Tab-separated table of C-alpha atoms and ligand atoms in Angstrom:
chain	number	residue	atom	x	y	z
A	1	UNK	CA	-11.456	-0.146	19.248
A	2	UNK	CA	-8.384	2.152	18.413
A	3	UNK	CA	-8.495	4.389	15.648
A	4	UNK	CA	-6.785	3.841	12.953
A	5	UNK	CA	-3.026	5.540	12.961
A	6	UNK	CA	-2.250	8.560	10.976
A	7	UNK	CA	0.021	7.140	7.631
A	8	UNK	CA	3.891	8.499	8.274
A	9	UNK	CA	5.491	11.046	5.499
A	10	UNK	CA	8.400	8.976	4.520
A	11	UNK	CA	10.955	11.335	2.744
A	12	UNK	CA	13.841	9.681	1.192
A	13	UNK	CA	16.176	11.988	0.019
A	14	UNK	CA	19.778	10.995	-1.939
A	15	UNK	CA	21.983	12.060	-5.056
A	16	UNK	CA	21.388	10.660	-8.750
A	17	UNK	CA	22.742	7.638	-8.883
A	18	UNK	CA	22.495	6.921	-5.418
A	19	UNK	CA	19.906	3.808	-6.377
A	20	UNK	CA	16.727	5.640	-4.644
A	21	UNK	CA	14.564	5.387	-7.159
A	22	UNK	CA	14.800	1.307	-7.286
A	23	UNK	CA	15.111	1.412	-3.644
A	24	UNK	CA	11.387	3.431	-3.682
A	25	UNK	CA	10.084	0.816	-6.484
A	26	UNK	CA	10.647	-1.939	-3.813
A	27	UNK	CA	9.103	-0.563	-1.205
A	28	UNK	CA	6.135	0.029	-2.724
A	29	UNK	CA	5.513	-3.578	-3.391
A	30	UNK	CA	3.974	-3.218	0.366
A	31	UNK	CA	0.500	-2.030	0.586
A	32	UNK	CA	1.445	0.070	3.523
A	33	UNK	CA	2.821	2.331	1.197
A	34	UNK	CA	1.316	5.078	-1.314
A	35	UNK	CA	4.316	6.443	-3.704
A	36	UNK	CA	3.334	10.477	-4.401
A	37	UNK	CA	3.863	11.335	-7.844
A	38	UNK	CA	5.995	14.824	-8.362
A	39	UNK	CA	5.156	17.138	-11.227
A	40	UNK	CA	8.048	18.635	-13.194
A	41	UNK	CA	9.262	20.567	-15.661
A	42	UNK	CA	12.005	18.236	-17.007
A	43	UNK	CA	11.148	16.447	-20.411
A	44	UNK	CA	10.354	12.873	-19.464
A	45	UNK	CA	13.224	10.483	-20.671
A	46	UNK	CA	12.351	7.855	-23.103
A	47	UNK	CA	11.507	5.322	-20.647
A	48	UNK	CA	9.445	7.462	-18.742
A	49	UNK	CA	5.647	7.759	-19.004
A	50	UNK	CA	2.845	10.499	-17.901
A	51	UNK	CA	1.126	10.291	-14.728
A	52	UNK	CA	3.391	6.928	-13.729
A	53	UNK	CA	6.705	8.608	-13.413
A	54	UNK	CA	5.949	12.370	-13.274
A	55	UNK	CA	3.129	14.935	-14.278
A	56	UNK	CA	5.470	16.294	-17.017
A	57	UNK	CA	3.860	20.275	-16.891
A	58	UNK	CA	5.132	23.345	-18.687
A	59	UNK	CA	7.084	26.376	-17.025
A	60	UNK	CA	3.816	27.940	-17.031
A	61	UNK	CA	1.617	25.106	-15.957
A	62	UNK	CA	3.873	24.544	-12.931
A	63	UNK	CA	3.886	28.155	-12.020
A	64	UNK	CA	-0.416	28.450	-11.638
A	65	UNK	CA	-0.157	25.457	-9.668
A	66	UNK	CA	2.190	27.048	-7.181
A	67	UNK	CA	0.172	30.390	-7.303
A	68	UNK	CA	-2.859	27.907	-7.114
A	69	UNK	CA	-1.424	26.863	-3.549
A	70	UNK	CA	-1.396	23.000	-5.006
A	71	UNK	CA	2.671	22.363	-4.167
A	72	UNK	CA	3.376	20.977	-1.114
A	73	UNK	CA	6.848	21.725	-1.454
A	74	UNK	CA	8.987	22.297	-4.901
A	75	UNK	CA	11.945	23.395	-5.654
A	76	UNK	CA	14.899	24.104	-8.828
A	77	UNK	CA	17.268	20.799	-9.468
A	78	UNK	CA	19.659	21.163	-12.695
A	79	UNK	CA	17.464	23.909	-14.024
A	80	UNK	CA	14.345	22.274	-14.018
A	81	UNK	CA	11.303	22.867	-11.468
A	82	UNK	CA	10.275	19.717	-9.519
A	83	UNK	CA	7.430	19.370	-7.179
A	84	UNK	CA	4.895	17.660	-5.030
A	85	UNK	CA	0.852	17.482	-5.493
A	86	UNK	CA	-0.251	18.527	-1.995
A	87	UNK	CA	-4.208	16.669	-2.120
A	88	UNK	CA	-2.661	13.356	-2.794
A	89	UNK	CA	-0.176	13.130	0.131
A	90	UNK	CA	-2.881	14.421	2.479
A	91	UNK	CA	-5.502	12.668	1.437
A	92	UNK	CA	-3.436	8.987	1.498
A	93	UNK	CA	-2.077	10.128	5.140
A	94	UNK	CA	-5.383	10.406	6.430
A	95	UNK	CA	-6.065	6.591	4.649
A	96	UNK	CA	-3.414	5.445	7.047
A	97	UNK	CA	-0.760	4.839	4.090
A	98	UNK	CA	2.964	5.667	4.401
A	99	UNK	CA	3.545	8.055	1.833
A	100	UNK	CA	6.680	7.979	0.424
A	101	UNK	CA	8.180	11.643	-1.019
A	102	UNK	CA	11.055	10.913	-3.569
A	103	UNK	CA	12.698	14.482	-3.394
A	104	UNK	CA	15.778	16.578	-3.417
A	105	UNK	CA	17.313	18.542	-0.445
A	106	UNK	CA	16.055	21.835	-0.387
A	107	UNK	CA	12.137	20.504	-1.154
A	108	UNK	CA	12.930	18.269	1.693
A	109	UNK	CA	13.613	21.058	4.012
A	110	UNK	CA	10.518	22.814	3.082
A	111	UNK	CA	8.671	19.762	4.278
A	112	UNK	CA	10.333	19.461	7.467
A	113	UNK	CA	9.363	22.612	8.497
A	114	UNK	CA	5.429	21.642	7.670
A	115	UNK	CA	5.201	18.337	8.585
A	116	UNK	CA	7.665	18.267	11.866
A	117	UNK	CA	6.308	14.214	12.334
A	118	UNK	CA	7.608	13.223	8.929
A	119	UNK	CA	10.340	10.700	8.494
A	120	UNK	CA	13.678	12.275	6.859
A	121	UNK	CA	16.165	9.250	4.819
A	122	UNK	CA	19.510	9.925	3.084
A	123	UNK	CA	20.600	7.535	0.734
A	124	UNK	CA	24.137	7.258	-0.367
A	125	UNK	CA	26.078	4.787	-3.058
A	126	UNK	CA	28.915	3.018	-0.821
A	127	UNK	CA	31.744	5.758	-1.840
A	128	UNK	CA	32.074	9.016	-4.340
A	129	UNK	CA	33.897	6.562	-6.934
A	130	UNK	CA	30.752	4.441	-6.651
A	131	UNK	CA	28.536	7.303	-7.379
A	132	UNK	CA	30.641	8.716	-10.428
A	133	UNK	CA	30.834	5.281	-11.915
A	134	UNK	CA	26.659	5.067	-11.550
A	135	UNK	CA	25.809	8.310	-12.724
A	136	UNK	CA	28.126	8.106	-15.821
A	137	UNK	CA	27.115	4.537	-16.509
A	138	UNK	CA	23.565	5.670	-16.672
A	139	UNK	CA	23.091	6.559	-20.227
A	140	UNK	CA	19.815	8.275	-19.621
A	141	UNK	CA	22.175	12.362	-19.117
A	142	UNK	CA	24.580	13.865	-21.556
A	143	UNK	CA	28.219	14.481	-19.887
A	144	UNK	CA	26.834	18.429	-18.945
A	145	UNK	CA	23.868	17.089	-17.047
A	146	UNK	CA	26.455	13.967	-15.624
A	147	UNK	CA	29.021	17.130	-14.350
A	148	UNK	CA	25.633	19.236	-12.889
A	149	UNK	CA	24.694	16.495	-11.471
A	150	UNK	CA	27.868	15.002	-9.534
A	151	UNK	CA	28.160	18.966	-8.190
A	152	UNK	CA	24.948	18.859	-6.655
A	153	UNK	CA	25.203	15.301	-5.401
A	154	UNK	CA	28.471	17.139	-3.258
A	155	UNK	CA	26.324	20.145	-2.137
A	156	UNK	CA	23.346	17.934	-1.101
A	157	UNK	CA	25.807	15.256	1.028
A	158	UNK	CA	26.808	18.426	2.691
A	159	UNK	CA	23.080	18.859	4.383
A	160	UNK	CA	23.018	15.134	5.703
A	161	UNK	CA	23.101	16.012	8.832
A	162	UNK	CA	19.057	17.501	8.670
A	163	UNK	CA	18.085	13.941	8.040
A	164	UNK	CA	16.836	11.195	10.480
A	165	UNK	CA	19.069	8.179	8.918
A	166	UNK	CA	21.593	7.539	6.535
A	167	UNK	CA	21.600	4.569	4.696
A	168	UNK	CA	24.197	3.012	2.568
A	169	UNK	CA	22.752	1.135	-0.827
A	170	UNK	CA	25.338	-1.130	-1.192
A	171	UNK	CA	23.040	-4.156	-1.696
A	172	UNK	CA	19.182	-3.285	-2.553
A	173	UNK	CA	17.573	-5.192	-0.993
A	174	UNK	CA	19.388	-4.520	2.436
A	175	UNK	CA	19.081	-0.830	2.025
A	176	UNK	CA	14.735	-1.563	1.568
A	177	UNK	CA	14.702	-3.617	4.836
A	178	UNK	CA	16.274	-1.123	6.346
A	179	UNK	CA	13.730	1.664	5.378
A	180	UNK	CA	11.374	-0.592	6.219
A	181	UNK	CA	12.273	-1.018	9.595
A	182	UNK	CA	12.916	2.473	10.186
A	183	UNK	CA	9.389	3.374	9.653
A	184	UNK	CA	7.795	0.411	11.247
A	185	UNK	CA	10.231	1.474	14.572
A	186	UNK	CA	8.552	5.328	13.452
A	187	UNK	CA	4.728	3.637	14.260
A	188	UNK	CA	5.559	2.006	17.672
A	189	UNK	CA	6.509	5.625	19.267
A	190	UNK	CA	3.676	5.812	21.881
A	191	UNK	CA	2.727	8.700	20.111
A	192	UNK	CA	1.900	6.904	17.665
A	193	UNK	CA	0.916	3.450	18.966
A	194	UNK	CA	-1.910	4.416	21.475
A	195	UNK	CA	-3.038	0.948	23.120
A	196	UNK	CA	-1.718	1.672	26.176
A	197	UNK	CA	-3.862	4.547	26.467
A	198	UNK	CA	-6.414	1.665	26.612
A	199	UNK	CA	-4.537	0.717	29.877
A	200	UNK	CA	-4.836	3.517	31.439
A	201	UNK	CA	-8.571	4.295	30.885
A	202	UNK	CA	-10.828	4.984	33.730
A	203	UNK	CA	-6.608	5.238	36.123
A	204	UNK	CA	-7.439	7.982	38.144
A	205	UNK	CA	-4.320	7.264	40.735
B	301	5GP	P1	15.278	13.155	-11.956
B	301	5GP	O1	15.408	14.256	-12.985
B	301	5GP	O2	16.539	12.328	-11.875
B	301	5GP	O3	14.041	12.343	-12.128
B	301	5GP	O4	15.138	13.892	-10.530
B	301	5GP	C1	16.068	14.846	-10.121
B	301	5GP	C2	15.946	15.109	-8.631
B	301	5GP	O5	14.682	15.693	-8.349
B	301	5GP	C3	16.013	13.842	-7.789
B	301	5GP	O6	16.860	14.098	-6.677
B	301	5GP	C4	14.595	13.632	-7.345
B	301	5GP	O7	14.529	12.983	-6.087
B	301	5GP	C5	14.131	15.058	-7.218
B	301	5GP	N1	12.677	15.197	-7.234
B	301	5GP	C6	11.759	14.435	-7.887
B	301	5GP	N2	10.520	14.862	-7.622
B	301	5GP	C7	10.640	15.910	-6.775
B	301	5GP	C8	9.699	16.770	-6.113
B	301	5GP	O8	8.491	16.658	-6.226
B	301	5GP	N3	10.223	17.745	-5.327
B	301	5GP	C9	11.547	17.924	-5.153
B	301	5GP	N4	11.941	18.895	-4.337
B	301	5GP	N5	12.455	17.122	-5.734
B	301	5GP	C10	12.011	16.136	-6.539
């Protein structure tokens, strides 16, 4: 029998507004997937809860876990610390789940340069009036945090070009099919899909 493949780091990347987060909820409905939970610094927002959304941790908390060697990757967005729980991801990869790393830009590139075999999605609204119109529509950021947050939305489409795919969430649903296939076209590499070593065994010509 083959062994069971390795689980895919599946890092999906994108401004505010740009509809990741509902795009992520969706994809999770599939039990391929395990979502990682980030730990932050940022208050949690009304709707949000402990240990579902984030690990909401003080300055000081998040600091021993970096100095603890616990963050995968982190990094500073809008003045607030955001990062990943290393066990988790490694421990779900090894499971053979796809684990799916919500994060920002420069955390991003931190991974790629650890885990080269990882996955890297962009995902942007349909245009920049799009993307104004969502963040400012929100209601969950006050008009500083909106203006922070369209500037680095500008300075993160700048560094598209380190990803793997782009996609355009124009329609939800389209934009999830689309991950999906990307990472199901990610486990039938031959580096990944061994059976035809099976082929092979015993070929000594
Ligand atoms: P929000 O405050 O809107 O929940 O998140 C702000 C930004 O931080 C988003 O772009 C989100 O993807 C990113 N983010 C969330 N968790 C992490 C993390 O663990 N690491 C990094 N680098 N970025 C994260």
């Amino acid at each position: 029998m083959m062994p069971k493949q390795k689980g895919i780091l599946v890092i999906i990347s994108g401004p505010s507004g740009s509809g990741k987060g509902t795009i992520v909820k969706e994809l999770i409905q599939k039990e391929r997937y395990a979502l990682s939970i980030s730990v932050t610094t940022r208050k949690p927002r009304f709707t949000e809860e402990e240990g579902i959304h984030y690990f909401f941790r003080t300055h000081e908390q998040f600091q021993e876990m970096i100095e603890q060697g616990e963050m995968l990757e982190y990094a500073d967005f809008c003045g607030n610390y955001y990062g990943t729980p290393k066990s988790y991801v490694e421990e779900q990869l090894q499971n053979g789940k796809d684990v799916i790393l919500e994060i920002e830009v420069q955390g991003a590139l931190q991974v790629k340069s650890l885990y080269a075999e990882s996955i890297f999605v962009f995902v942007i609204p349909p245009t920049l009036d799009e993307l104004r119109s969502r963040l400012t529509h929100r209601g969950t950021e006050d008009e500083c945090i909106i203006e922070k947050r369209i500037k680095r939305a500008l300075e993160e489409i700048k560094l598209i070009a380190q990803y793997d795919y782009v996609v355009t969430n124009d329609v939800i649903l389209k934009a999830v099919s689309d991950i999906h296939s990307i990472v199901r076209a990610e486990h039938l590499k031959p580096k990944r899909n061994e059976i035809w070593k099976e082929y092979t065994k015993g070929d000594d010509h």
